[in-house]
mmCIF file of C-alpha atoms in Angstrom:
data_model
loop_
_atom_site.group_PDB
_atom_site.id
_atom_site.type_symbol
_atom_site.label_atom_id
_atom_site.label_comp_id
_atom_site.label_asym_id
_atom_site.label_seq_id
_atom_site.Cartn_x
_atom_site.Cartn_y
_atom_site.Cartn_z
ATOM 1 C CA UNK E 1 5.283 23.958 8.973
ATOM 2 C CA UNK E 2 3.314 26.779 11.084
ATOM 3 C CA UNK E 3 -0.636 26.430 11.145
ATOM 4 C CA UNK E 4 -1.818 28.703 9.092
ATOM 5 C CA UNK E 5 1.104 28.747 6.189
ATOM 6 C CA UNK E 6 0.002 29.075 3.121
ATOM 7 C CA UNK E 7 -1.710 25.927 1.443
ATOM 8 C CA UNK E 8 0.886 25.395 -2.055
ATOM 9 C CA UNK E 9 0.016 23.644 -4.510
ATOM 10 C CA UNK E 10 3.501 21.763 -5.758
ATOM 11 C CA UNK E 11 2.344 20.674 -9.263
ATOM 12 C CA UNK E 12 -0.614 19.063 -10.845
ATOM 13 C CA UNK E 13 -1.415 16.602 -13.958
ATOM 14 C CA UNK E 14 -4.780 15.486 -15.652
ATOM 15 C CA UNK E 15 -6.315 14.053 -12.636
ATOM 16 C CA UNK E 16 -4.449 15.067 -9.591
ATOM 17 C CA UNK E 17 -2.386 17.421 -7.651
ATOM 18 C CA UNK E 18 0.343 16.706 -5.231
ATOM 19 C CA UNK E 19 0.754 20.021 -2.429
ATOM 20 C CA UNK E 20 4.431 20.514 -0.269
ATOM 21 C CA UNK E 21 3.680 20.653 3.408
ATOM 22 C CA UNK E 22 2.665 18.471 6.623
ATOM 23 C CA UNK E 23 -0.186 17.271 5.557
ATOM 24 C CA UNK E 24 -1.860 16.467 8.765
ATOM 25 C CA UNK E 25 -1.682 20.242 9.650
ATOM 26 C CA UNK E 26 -2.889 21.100 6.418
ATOM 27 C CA UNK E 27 -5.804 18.779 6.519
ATOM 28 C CA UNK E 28 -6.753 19.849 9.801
ATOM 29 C CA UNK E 29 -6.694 23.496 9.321
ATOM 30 C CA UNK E 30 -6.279 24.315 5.675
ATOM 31 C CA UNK E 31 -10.196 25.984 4.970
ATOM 32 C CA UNK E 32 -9.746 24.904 0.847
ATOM 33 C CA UNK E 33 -9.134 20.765 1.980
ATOM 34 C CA UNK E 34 -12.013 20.954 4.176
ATOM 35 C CA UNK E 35 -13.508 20.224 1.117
ATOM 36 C CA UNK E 36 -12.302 17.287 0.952
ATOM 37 C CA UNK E 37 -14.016 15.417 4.324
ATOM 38 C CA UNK E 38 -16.498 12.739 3.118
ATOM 39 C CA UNK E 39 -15.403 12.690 -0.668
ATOM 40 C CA UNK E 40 -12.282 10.831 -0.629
ATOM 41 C CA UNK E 41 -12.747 7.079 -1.801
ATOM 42 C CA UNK E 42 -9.356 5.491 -0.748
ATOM 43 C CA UNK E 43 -6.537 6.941 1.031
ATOM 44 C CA UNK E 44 -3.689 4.510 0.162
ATOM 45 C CA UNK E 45 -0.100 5.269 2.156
ATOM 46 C CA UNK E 46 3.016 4.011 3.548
ATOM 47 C CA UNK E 47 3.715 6.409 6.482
ATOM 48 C CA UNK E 48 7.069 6.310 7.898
ATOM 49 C CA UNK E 49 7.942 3.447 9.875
ATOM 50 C CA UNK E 50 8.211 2.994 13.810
ATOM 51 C CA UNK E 51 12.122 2.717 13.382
ATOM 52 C CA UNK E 52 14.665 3.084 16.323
ATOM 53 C CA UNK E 53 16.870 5.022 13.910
ATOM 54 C CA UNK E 54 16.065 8.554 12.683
ATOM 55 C CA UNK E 55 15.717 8.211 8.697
ATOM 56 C CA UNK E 56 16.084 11.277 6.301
ATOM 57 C CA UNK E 57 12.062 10.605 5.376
ATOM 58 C CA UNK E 58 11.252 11.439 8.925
ATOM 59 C CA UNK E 59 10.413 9.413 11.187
ATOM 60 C CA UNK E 60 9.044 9.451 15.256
ATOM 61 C CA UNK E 61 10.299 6.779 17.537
ATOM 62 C CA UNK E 62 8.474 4.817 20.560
ATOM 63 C CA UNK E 63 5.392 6.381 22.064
ATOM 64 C CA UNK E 64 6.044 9.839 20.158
ATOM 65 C CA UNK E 65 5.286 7.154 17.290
ATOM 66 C CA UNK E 66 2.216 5.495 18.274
ATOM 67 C CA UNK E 67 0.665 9.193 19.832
ATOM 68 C CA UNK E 68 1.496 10.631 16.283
ATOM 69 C CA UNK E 69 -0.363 7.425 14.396
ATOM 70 C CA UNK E 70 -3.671 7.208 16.692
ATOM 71 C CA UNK E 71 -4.205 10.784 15.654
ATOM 72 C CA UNK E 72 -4.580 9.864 12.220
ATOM 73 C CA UNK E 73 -7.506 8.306 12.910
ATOM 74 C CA UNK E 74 -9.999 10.998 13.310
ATOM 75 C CA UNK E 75 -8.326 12.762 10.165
ATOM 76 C CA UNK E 76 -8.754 9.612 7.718
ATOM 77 C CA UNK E 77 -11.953 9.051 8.824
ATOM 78 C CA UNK E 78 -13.230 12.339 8.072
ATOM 79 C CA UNK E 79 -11.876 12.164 4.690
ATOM 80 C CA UNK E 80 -13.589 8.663 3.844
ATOM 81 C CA UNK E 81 -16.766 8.367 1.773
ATOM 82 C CA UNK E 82 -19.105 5.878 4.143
ATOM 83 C CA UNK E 83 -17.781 3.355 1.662
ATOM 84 C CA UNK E 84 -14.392 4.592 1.427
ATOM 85 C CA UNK E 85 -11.438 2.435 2.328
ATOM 86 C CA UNK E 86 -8.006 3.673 4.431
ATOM 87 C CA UNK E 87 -5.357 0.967 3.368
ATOM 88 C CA UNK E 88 -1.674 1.335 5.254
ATOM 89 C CA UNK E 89 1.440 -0.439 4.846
ATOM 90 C CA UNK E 90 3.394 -0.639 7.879
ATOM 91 C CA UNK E 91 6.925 -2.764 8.802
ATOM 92 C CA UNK E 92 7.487 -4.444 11.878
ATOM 93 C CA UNK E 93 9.454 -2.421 15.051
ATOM 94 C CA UNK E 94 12.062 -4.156 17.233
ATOM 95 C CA UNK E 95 12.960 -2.574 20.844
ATOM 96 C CA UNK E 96 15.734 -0.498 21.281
ATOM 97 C CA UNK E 97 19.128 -2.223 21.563
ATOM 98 C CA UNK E 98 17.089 -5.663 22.074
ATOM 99 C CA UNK E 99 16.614 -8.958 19.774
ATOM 100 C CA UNK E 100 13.066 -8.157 20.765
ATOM 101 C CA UNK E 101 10.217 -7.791 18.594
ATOM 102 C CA UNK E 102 8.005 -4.496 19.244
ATOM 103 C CA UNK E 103 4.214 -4.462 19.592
ATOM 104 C CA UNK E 104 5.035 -1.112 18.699
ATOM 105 C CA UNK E 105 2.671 -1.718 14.957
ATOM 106 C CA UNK E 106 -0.056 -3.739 16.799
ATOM 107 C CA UNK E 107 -0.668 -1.127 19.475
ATOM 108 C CA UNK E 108 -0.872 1.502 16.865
ATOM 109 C CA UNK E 109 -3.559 -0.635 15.054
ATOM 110 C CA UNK E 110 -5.651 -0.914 17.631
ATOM 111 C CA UNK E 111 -5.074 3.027 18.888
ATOM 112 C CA UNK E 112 -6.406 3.609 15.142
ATOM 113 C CA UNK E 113 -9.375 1.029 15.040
ATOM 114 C CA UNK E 114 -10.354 1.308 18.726
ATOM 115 C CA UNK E 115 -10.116 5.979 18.615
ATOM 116 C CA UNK E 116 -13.575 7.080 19.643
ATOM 117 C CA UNK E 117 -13.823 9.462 17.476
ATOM 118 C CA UNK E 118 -13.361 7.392 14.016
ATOM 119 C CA UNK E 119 -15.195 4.708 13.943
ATOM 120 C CA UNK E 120 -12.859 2.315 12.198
ATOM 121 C CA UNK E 121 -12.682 -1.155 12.234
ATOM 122 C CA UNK E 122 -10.039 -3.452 10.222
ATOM 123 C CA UNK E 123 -11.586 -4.833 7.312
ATOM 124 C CA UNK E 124 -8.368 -7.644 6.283
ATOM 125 C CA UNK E 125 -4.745 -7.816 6.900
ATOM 126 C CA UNK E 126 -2.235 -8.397 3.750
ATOM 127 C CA UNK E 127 0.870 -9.451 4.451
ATOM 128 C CA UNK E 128 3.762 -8.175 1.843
ATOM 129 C CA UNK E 129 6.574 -10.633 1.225
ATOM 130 C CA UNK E 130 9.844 -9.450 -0.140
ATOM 131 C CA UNK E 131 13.065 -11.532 -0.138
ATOM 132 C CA UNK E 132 14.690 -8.795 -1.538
ATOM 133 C CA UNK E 133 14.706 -6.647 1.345
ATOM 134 C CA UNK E 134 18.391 -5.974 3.309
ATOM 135 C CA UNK E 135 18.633 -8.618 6.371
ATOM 136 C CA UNK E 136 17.055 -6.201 8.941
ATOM 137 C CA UNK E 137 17.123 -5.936 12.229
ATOM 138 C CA UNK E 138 21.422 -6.191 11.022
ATOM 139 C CA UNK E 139 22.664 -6.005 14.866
ATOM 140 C CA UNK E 140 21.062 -9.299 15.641
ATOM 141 C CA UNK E 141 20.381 -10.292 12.350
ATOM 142 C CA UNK E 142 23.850 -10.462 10.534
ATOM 143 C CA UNK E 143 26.464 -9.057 13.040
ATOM 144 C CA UNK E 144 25.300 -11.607 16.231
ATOM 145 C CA UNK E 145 23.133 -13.694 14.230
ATOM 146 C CA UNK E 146 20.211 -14.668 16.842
ATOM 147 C CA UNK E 147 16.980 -13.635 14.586
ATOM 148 C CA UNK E 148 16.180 -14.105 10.905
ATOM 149 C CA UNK E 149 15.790 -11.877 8.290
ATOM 150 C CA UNK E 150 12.437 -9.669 8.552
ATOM 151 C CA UNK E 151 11.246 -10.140 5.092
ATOM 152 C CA UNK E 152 7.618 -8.763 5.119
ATOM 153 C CA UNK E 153 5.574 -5.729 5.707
ATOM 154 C CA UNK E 154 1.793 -5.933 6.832
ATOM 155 C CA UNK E 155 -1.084 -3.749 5.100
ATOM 156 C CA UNK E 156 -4.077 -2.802 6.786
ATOM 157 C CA UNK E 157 -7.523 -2.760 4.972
ATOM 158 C CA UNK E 158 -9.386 -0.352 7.403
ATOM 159 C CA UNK E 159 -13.012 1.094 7.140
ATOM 160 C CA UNK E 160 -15.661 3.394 8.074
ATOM 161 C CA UNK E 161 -18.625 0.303 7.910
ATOM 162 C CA UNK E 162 -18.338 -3.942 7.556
ATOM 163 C CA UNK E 163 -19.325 -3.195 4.129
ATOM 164 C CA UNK E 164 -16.632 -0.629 2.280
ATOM 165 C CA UNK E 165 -16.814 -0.860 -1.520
ATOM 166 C CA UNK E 166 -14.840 -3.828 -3.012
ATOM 167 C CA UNK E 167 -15.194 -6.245 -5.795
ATOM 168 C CA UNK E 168 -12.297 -8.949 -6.248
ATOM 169 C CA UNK E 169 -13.515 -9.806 -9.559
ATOM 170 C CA UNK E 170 -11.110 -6.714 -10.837
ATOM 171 C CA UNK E 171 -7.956 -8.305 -9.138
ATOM 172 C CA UNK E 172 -8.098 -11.826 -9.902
ATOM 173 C CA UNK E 173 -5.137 -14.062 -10.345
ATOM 174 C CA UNK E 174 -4.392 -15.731 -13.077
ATOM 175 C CA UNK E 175 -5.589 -19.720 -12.825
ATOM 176 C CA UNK E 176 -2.978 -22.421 -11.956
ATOM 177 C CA UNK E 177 -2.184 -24.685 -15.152
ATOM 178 C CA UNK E 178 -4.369 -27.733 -12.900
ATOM 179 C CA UNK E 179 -7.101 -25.028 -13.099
ATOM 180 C CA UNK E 180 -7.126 -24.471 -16.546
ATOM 181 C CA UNK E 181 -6.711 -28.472 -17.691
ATOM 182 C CA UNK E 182 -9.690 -29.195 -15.310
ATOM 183 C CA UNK E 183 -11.710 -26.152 -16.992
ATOM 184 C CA UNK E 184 -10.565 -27.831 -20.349
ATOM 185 C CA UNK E 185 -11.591 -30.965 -19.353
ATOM 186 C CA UNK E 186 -14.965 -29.790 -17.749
ATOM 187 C CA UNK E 187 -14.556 -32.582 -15.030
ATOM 188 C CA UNK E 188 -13.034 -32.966 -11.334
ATOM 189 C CA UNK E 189 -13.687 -35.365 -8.470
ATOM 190 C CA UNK E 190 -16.804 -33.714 -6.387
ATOM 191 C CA UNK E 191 -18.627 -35.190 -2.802
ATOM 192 C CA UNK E 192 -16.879 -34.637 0.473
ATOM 193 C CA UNK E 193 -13.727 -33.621 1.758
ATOM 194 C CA UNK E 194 -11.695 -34.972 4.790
ATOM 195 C CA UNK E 195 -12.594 -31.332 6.108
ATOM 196 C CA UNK E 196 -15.839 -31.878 5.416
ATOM 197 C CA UNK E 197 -16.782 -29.756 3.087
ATOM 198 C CA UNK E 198 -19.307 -30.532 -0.054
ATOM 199 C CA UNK E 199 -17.870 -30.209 -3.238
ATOM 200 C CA UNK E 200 -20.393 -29.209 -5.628
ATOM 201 C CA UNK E 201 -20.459 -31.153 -8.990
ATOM 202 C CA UNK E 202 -19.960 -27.809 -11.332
ATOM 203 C CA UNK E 203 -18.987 -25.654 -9.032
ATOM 204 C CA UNK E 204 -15.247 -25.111 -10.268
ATOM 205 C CA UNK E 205 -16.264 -25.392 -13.986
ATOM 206 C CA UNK E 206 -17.258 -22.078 -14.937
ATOM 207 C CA UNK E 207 -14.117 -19.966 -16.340
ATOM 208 C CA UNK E 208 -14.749 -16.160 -14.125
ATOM 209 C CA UNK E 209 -11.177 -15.344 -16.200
ATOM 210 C CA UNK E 210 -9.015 -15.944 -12.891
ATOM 211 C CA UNK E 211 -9.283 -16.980 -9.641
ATOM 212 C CA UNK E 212 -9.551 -15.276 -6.208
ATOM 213 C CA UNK E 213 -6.674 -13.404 -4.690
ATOM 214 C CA UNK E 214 -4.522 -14.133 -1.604
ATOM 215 C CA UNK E 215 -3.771 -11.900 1.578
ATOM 216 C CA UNK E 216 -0.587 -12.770 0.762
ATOM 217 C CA UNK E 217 1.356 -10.851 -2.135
ATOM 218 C CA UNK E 218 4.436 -12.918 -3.274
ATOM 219 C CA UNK E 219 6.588 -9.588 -4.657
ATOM 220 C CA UNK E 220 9.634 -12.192 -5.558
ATOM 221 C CA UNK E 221 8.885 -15.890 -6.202
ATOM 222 C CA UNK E 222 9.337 -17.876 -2.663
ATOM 223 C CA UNK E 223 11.067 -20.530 -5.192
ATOM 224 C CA UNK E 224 13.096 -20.025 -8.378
ATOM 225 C CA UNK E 225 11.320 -22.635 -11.067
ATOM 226 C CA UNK E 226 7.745 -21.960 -8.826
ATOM 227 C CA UNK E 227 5.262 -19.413 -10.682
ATOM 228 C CA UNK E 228 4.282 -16.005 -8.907
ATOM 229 C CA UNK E 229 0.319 -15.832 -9.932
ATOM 230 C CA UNK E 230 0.115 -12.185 -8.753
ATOM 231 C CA UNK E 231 -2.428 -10.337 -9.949
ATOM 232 C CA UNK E 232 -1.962 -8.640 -13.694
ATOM 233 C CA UNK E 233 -1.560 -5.215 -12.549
ATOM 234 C CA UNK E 234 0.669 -6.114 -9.365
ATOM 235 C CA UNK E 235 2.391 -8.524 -11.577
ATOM 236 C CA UNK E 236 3.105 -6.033 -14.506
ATOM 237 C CA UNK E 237 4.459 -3.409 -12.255
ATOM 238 C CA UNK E 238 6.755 -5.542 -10.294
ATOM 239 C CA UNK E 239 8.405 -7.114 -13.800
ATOM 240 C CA UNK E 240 9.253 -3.878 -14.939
ATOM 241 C CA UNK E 241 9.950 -1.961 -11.650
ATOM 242 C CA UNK E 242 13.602 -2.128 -11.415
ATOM 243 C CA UNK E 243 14.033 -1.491 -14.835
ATOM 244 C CA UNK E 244 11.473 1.255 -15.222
ATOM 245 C CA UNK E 245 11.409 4.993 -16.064
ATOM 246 C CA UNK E 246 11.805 6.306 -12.740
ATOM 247 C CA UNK E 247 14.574 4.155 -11.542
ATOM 248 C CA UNK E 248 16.102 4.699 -14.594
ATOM 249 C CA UNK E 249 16.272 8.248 -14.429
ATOM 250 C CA UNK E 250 17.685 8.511 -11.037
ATOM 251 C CA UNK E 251 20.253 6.408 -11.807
ATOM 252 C CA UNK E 252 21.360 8.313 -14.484
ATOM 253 C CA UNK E 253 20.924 11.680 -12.587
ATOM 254 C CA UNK E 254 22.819 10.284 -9.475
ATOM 255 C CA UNK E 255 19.514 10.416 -7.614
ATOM 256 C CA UNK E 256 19.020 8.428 -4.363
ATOM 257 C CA UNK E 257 15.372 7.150 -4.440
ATOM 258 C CA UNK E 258 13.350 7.297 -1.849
ATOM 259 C CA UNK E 259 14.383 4.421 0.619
ATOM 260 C CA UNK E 260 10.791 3.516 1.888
ATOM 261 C CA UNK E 261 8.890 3.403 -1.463
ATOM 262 C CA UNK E 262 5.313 1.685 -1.339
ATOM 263 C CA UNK E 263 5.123 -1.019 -4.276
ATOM 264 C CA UNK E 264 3.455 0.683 -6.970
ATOM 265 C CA UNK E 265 2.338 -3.057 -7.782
ATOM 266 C CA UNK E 266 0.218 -3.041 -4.098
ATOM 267 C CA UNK E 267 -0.877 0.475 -4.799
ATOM 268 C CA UNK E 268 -2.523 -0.660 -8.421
ATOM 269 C CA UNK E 269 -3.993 -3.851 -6.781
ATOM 270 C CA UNK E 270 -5.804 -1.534 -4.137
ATOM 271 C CA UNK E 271 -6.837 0.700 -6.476
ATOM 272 C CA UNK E 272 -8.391 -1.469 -8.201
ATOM 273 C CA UNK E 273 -9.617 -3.753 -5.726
ATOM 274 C CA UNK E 274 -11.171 -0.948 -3.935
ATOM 275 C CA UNK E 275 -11.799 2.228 -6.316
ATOM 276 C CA UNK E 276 -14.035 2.549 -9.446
ATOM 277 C CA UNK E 277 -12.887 5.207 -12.271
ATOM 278 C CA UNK E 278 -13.098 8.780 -11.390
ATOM 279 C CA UNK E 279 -12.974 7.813 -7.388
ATOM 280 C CA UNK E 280 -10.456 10.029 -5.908
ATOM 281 C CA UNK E 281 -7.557 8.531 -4.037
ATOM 282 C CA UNK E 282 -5.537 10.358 -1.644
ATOM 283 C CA UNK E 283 -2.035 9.477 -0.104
ATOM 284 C CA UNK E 284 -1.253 11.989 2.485
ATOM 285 C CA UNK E 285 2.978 10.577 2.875
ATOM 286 C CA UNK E 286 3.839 10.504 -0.789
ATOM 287 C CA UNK E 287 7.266 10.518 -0.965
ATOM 288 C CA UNK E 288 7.966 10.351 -4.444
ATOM 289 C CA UNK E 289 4.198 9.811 -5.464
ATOM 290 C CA UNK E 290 3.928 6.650 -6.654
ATOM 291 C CA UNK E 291 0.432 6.031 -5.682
ATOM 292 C CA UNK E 292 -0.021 9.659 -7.750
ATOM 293 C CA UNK E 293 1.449 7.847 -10.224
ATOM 294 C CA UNK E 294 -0.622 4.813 -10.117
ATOM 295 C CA UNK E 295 -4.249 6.638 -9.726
ATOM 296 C CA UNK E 296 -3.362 8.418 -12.836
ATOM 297 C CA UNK E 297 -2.684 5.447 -15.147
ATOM 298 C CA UNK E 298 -5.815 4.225 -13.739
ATOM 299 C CA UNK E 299 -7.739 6.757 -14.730
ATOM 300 C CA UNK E 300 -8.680 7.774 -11.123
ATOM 301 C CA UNK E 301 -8.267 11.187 -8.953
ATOM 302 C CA UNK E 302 -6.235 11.724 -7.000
ATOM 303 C CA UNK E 303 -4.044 14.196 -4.190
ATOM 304 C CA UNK E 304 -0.868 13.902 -2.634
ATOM 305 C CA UNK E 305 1.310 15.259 -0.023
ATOM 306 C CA UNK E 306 4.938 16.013 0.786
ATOM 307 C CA UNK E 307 6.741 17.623 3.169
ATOM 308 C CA UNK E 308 10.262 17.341 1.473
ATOM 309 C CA UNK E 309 11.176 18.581 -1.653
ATOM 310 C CA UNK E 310 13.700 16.118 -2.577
ATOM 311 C CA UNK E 311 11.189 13.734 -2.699
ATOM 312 C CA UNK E 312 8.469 16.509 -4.460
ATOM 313 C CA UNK E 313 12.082 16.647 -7.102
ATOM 314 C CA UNK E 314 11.648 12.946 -7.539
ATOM 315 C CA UNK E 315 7.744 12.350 -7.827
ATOM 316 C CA UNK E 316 8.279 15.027 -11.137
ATOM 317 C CA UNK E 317 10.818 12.516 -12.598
ATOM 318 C CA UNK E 318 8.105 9.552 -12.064
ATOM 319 C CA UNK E 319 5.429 11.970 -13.565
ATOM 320 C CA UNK E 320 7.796 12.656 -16.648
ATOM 321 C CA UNK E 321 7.848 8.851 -17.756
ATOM 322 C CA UNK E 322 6.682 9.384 -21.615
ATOM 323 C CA UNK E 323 3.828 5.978 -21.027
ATOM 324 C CA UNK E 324 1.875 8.424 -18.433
ATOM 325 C CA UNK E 325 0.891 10.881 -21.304
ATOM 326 C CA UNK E 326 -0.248 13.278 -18.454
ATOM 327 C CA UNK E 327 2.117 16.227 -18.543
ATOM 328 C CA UNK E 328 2.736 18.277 -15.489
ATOM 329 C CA UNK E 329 1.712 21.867 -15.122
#
């Protein structure tokens, strides 16, 4: 896309509106999204990943990578409320023709948090861990078999200030079955710990209808017979992904998803986690628009980008599932 092409708007539903283009240009120089700087409450995203190999999403390689990522920084950051959170899912990068991991994702952290013209700083790392995923990198992985199988993505909690708004009380997990006998039985063994710490005599008795959630965001269970105590709304989504609307649909349409989707199950959690009603959330690599999707069964605003239109083709099919009740115009 040219600077200066015409900002088009793609579709839209109740809440949100997703436009067709590079959205970085757009941002940047589209007069109508300048709108936008300082009244976006979340950007949530998945951009593409640092990859050796070219991928039909698109995708720059090596230093073109990390140059094209640190520039993001000033961009996001203009967009943010002062309490407005930037969360980004990223995978891991491996050197070219090497059973070497990259530092490829950490230096384009630190490009983003450390740009002097952003001010961002990284709030929390989340590591997402999915056994599910193909045994990657496969040359050294399943052909020569000298690494194992690189099962987990990280995502980056990044902010404008120390103090972006959050409240974990919407995202608990639900409690362990020891939890809820010992909140049954109203008793536990208090005083000190080997570690030291005091162990208040009620301190664990009062029921707050969950309990804290991990960093760490089990997708599958790490063991068969072991309970996953996700969060509800990562939970639900992640039960009923693989045999939801959208996958559905392309199946029967011949459709190849989009290969790099962004759990709408992390999304929701996010959203939640970091977003009251009405905030607007904006995810400027949608692919097939999942975190669209997701803001609008929420009850949030939200915009959304993408360049391709095979992708654009696929985020109508998700916006077409007959739960949403927000038809397209």
């Amino acid at each position: 896309m040219s600077i200066g092409e015409k900002l088009t708007q793609k579709y839209k539903s109740k809440l949100g509106k997703l436009f067709v283009g590079n959205s970085l240009e757009l941002l940047t120089n589209d007069k109508k999204l300048s709108k936008l700087k300082g009244k976006v409450n979340l950007i949530v995203t998945s951009p593409p990943f640092p990859l050796n190999n070219k991928k039909q999403y698109g995708n720059e390689k090596g230093d073109e990578y990390k140059d094209w990522f640190i520039k993001l920084a000033p961009i996001f950051s203009d967009l943010l409320t002062d309490d407005g959170s930037l969360v980004i899912e990223i995978g891991n990068a491996w050197e070219p023709e090497r059973p070497v991991q990259s530092l490829l994702h950490l230096e384009c952290l630190l490009g983003m948090v450390k740009h002097p013209e952003a001010n961002l700083r990284l709030i929390q790392e989340f590591i997402c861990y999915n056994p599910s995923k193909l045994p990657s990198p496969a040359q050294w992985v399943t052909v020569n078999r000298l690494r194992t199988v690189d099962s987990y993505t990280h995502v980056w909690w990044i902010a404008k200030n120390d103090f972006p708004k959050a409240d974990n009380s919407k995202v608990l997990r639900p409690y362990s079955d020891s939890m809820k006998q010992l909140l049954k039985r109203q008793s536990y063994n208090s005083g000190k710990r080997p570690s030291e710490h005091q162990i208040s005599e009620k301190g664990f008795l009062k029921d707050n209808g969950g309990s804290i959630s991990h960093n760490f965001f089990e997708m599958e269970a790490l063991e068969e017979k072991r309970e996953v105590r996700l969060p509800h709304s990562v939970l639900s989504f992640s039960n009923t992904n693989s045999n939801g609307y959208f996958l559905k649909t392309c199946r029967d349409k011949g459709i190849t998803p989009h290969p790099a989707r962004m759990s709408g199950g992390l999304v929701n959690f996010f959203i939640q986690f970091l977003t009251d009603e009405d905030d607007l959330v904006l995810d400027p690599f949608s692919g097939s628009n999942t975190t669209g999707y997701c803001a609008e069964k929420l009850n949030r605003k939200w915009i959304s980008f993408e360049i391709k239109e095979d992708y654009i083709k696929q985020a109508i099919i998700r916006f077409s599932d007959p739960e949403l009740k927000s038809p397209l115009k």
